[in-house]
Short mmCIF file of C-alpha atoms in Angstrom, two decimals:
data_model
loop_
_atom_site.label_atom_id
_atom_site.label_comp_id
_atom_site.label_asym_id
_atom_site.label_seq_id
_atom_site.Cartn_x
_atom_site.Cartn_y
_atom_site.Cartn_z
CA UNK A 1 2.94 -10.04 7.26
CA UNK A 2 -0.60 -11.74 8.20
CA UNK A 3 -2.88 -11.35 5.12
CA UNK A 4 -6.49 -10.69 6.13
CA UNK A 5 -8.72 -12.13 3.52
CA UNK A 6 -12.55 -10.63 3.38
CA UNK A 7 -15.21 -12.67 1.28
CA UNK A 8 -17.16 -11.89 -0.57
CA UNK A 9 -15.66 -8.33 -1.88
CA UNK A 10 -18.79 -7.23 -2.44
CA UNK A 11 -22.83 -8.11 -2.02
CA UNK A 12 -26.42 -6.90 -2.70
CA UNK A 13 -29.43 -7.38 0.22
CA UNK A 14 -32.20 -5.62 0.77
CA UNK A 15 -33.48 -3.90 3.43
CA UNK A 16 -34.40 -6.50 6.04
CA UNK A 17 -32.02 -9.01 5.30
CA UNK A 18 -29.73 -11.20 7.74
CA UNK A 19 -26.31 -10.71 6.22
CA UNK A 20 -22.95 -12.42 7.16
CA UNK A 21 -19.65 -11.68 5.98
CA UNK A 22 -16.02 -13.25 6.89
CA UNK A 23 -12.33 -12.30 7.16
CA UNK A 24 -9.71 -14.96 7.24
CA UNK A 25 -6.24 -14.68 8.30
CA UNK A 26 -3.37 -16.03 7.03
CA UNK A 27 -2.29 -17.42 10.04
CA UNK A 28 -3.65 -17.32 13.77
CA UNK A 29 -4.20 -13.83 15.03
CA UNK A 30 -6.52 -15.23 18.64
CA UNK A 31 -9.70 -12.63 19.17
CA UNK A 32 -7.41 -9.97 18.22
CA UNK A 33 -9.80 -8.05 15.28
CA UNK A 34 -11.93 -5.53 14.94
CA UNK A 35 -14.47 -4.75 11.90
CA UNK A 36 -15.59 -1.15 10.76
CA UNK A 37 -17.58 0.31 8.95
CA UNK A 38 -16.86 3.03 6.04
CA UNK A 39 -19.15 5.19 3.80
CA UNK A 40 -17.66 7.30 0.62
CA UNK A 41 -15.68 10.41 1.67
CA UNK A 42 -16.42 9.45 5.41
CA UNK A 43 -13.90 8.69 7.85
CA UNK A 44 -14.38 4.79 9.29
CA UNK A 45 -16.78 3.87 12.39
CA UNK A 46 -16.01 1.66 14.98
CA UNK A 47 -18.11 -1.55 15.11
CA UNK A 48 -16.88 -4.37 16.74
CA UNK A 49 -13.67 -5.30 18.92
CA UNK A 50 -12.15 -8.30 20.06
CA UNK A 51 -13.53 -10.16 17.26
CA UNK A 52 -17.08 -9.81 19.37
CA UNK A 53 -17.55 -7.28 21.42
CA UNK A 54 -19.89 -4.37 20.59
CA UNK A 55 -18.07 -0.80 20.42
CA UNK A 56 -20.11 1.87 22.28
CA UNK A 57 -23.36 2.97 21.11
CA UNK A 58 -23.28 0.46 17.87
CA UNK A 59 -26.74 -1.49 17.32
CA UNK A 60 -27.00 -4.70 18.39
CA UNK A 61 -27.91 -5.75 14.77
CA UNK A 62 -24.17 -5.74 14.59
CA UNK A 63 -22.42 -8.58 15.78
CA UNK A 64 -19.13 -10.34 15.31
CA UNK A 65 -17.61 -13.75 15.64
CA UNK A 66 -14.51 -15.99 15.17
CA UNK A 67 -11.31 -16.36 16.97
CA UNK A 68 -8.13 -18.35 15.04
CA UNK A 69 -8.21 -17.55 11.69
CA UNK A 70 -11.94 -17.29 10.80
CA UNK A 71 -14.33 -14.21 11.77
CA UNK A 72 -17.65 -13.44 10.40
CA UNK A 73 -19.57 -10.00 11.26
CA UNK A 74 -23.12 -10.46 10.68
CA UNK A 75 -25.99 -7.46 10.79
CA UNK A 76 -29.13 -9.41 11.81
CA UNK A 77 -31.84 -6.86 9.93
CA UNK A 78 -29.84 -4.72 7.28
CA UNK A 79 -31.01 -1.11 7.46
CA UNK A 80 -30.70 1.71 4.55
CA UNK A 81 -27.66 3.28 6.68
CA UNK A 82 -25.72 -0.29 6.87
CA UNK A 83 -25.23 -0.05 3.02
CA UNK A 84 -21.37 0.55 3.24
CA UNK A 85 -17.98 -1.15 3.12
CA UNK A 86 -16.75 -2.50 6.09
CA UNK A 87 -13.20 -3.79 7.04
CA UNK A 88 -11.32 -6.05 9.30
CA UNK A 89 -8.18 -5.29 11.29
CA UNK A 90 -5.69 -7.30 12.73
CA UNK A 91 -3.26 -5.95 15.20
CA UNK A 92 -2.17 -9.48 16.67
CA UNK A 93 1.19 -9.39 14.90
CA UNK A 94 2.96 -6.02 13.12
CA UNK A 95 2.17 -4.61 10.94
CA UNK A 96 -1.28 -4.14 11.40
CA UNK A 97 -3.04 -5.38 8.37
CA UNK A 98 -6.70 -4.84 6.87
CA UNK A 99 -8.95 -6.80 5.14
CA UNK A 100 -9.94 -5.21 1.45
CA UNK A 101 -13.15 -4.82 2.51
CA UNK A 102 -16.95 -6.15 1.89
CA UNK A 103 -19.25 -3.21 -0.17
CA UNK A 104 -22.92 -3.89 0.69
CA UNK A 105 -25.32 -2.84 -1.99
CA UNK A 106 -28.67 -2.28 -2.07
CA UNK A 107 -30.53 -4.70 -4.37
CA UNK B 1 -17.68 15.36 22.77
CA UNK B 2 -14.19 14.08 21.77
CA UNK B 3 -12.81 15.34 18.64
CA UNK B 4 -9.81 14.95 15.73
CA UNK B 5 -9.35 17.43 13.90
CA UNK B 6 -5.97 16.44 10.92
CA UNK B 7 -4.30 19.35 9.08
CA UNK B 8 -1.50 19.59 7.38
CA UNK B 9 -2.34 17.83 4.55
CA UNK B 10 -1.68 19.01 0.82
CA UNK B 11 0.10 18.93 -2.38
CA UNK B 12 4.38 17.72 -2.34
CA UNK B 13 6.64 16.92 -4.99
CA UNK B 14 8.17 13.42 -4.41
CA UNK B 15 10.61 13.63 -2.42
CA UNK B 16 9.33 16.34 0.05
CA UNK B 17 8.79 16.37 3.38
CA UNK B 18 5.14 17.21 5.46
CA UNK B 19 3.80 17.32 8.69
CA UNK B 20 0.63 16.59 9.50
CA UNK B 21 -1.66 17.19 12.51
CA UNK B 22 -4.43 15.82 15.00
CA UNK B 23 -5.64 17.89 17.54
CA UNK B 24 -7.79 15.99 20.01
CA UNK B 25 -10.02 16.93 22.49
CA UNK B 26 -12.92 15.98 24.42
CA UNK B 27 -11.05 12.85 26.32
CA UNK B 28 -7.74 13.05 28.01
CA UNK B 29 -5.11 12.50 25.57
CA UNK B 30 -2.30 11.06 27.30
CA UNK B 31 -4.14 8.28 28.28
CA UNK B 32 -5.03 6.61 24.80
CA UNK B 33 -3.06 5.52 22.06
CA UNK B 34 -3.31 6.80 19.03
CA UNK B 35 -2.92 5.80 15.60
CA UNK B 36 -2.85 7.11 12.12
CA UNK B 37 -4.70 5.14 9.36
CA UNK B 38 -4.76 5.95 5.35
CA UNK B 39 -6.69 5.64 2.35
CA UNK B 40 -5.56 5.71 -1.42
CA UNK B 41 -7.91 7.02 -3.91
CA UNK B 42 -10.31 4.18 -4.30
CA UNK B 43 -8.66 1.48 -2.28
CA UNK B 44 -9.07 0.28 1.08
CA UNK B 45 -7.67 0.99 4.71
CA UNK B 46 -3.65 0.72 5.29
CA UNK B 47 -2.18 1.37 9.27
CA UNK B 48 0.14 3.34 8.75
CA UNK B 49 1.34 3.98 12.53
CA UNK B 50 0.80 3.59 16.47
CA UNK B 51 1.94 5.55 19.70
CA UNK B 52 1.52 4.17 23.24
CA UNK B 53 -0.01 6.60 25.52
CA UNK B 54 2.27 4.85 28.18
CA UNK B 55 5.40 5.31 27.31
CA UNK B 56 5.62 6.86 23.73
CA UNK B 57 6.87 3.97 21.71
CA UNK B 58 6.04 4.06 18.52
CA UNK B 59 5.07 1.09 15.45
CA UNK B 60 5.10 1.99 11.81
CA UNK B 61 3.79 -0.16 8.65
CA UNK B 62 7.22 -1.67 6.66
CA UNK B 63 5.83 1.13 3.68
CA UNK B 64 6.90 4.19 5.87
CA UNK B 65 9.28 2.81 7.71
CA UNK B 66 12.26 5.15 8.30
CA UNK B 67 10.82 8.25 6.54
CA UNK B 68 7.38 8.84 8.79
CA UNK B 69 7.69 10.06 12.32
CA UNK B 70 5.36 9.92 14.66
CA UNK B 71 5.15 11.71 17.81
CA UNK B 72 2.76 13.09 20.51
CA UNK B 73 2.81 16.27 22.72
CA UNK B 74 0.32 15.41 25.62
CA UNK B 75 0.86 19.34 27.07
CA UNK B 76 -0.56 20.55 24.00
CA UNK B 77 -3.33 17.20 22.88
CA UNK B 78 -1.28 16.87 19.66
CA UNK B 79 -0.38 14.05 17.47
CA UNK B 80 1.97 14.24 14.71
CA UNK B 81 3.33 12.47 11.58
CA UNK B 82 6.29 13.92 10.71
CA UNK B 83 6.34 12.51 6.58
CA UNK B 84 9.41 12.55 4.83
CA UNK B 85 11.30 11.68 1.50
CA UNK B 86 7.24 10.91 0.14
CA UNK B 87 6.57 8.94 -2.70
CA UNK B 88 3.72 9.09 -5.25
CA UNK B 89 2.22 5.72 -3.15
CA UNK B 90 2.32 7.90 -0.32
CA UNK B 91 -0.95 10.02 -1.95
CA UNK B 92 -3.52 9.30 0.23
CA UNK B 93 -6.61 10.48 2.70
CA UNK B 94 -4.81 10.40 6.36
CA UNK B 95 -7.22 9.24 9.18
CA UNK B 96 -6.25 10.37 12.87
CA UNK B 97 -7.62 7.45 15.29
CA UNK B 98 -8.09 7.24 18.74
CA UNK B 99 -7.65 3.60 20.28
CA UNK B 100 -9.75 2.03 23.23
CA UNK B 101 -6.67 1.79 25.23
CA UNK B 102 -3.88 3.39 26.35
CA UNK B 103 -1.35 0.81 24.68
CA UNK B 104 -1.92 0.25 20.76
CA UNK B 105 -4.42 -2.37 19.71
CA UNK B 106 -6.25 -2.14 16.25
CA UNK B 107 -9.16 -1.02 18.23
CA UNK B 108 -9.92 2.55 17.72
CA UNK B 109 -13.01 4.25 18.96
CA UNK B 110 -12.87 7.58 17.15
CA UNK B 111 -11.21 8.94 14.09
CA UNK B 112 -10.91 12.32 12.66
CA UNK B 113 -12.44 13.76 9.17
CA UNK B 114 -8.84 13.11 7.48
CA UNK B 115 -6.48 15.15 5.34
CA UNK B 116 -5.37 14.69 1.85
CA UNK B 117 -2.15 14.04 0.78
CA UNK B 118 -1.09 14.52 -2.42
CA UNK B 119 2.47 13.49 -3.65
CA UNK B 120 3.06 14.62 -7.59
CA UNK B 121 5.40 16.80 -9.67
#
């Protein structure tokens, strides 16, 4: 199975901060990844697909990078609502595997 | 507005069998994949399964393979996950998803509100 690796598992910004997080993959997965983005006892929210594309109706704060084996997602002006986990996915190879996620905390 | 609504959900003894639900609506169903994802209690996202909108084949995550089931009924906007022989790992929040496409890709656009399974004697 391709292990998706996110760093770091957690962080603290503040409001107004350029933050940038990365998933790694064990091996080569191309563009295929998407990120989302997951509050407690909330179902997940799309974000990003194709390693860069911007889902529907997502600010363009959000954006995503990466192709191979290295991706970042970075959110260029954190906002009180982007205090969350987020995820990768890969679906290059079965299974489909997810990161363990990135928790951003308020500082 | 398109919408997932999971049921089905609840408490089994290990062992047991459950079938859970996603009724969609709002977009035409045939023509998406659709996926189901799950949670743990406190840990992060597993896939659990896929189904092509184009010709019904079906993926599964090595965990559940050969005891989940997944299936569609397009006539009636229905996804199932027919769960069987469950295990206490199998306790988890289950997330209907919709993908961007109408073959499987880990991209999915909308998900429902999830429903709890709990596996326990």
């Amino acid at each position: 199975d391709i292990q998706m690796t996110q760093s770091p598992s957690s962080l603290s910004a503040s409001v107004g901060d350029r933050v940038t997080f990365t998933c790694r993959a064990s091996q080569g997965i191309r563009n295929d990844l998407g990120w989302y983005q997951q509050k407690p006892g909330k179902a997940p929210k799309r974000l990003i697909y194709a390693a860069s594309s911007l889902q529907s109706g997502v600010p363009s704060r959000f954006s995503g990078s990466g192709s191979g084996t290295e991706f970042t997602l970075t959110i260029s002006s954190l906002q009180p609502e982007d205090f969350a986990t987020y995820y990768c996915l890969q679906h290059n190879t079965y299974p489909w595997t997810f990161g363990q996620g990135t928790k951003v905390e308020i500082k | 507005e398109v919408q997932l609504l999971e049921s089905g959900g609840g408490l089994v003894q290990p062992g047991g069998s459950l079938r859970l639900s996603c009724a969609a609506s709002g977009f035409t169903f045939s023509s998406y994949a659709m996926s189901w994802v799950r949670q743990a209690p406190g840990k992060g996202l597993e896939w659990v399964s896929s189904i092509s909108g184009l010709d019904g084949t079906t993926y599964y995550a090595d965990s559940v393979k050969g005891r989940f089931t997944l299936s569609r009924d397009n006539s009636k906007n229905t996804l199932y996950l027919q769960m069987n022989s469950l295990r206490a790992e199998d306790t988890a929040v289950y997330f209907c998803a919709k993908g961007l496409l109408i073959t499987p890709r880990g991209y999915f656009d909308y998900w429902g509100q999830g429903t709890r399974v709990t596996v326990s004697s």
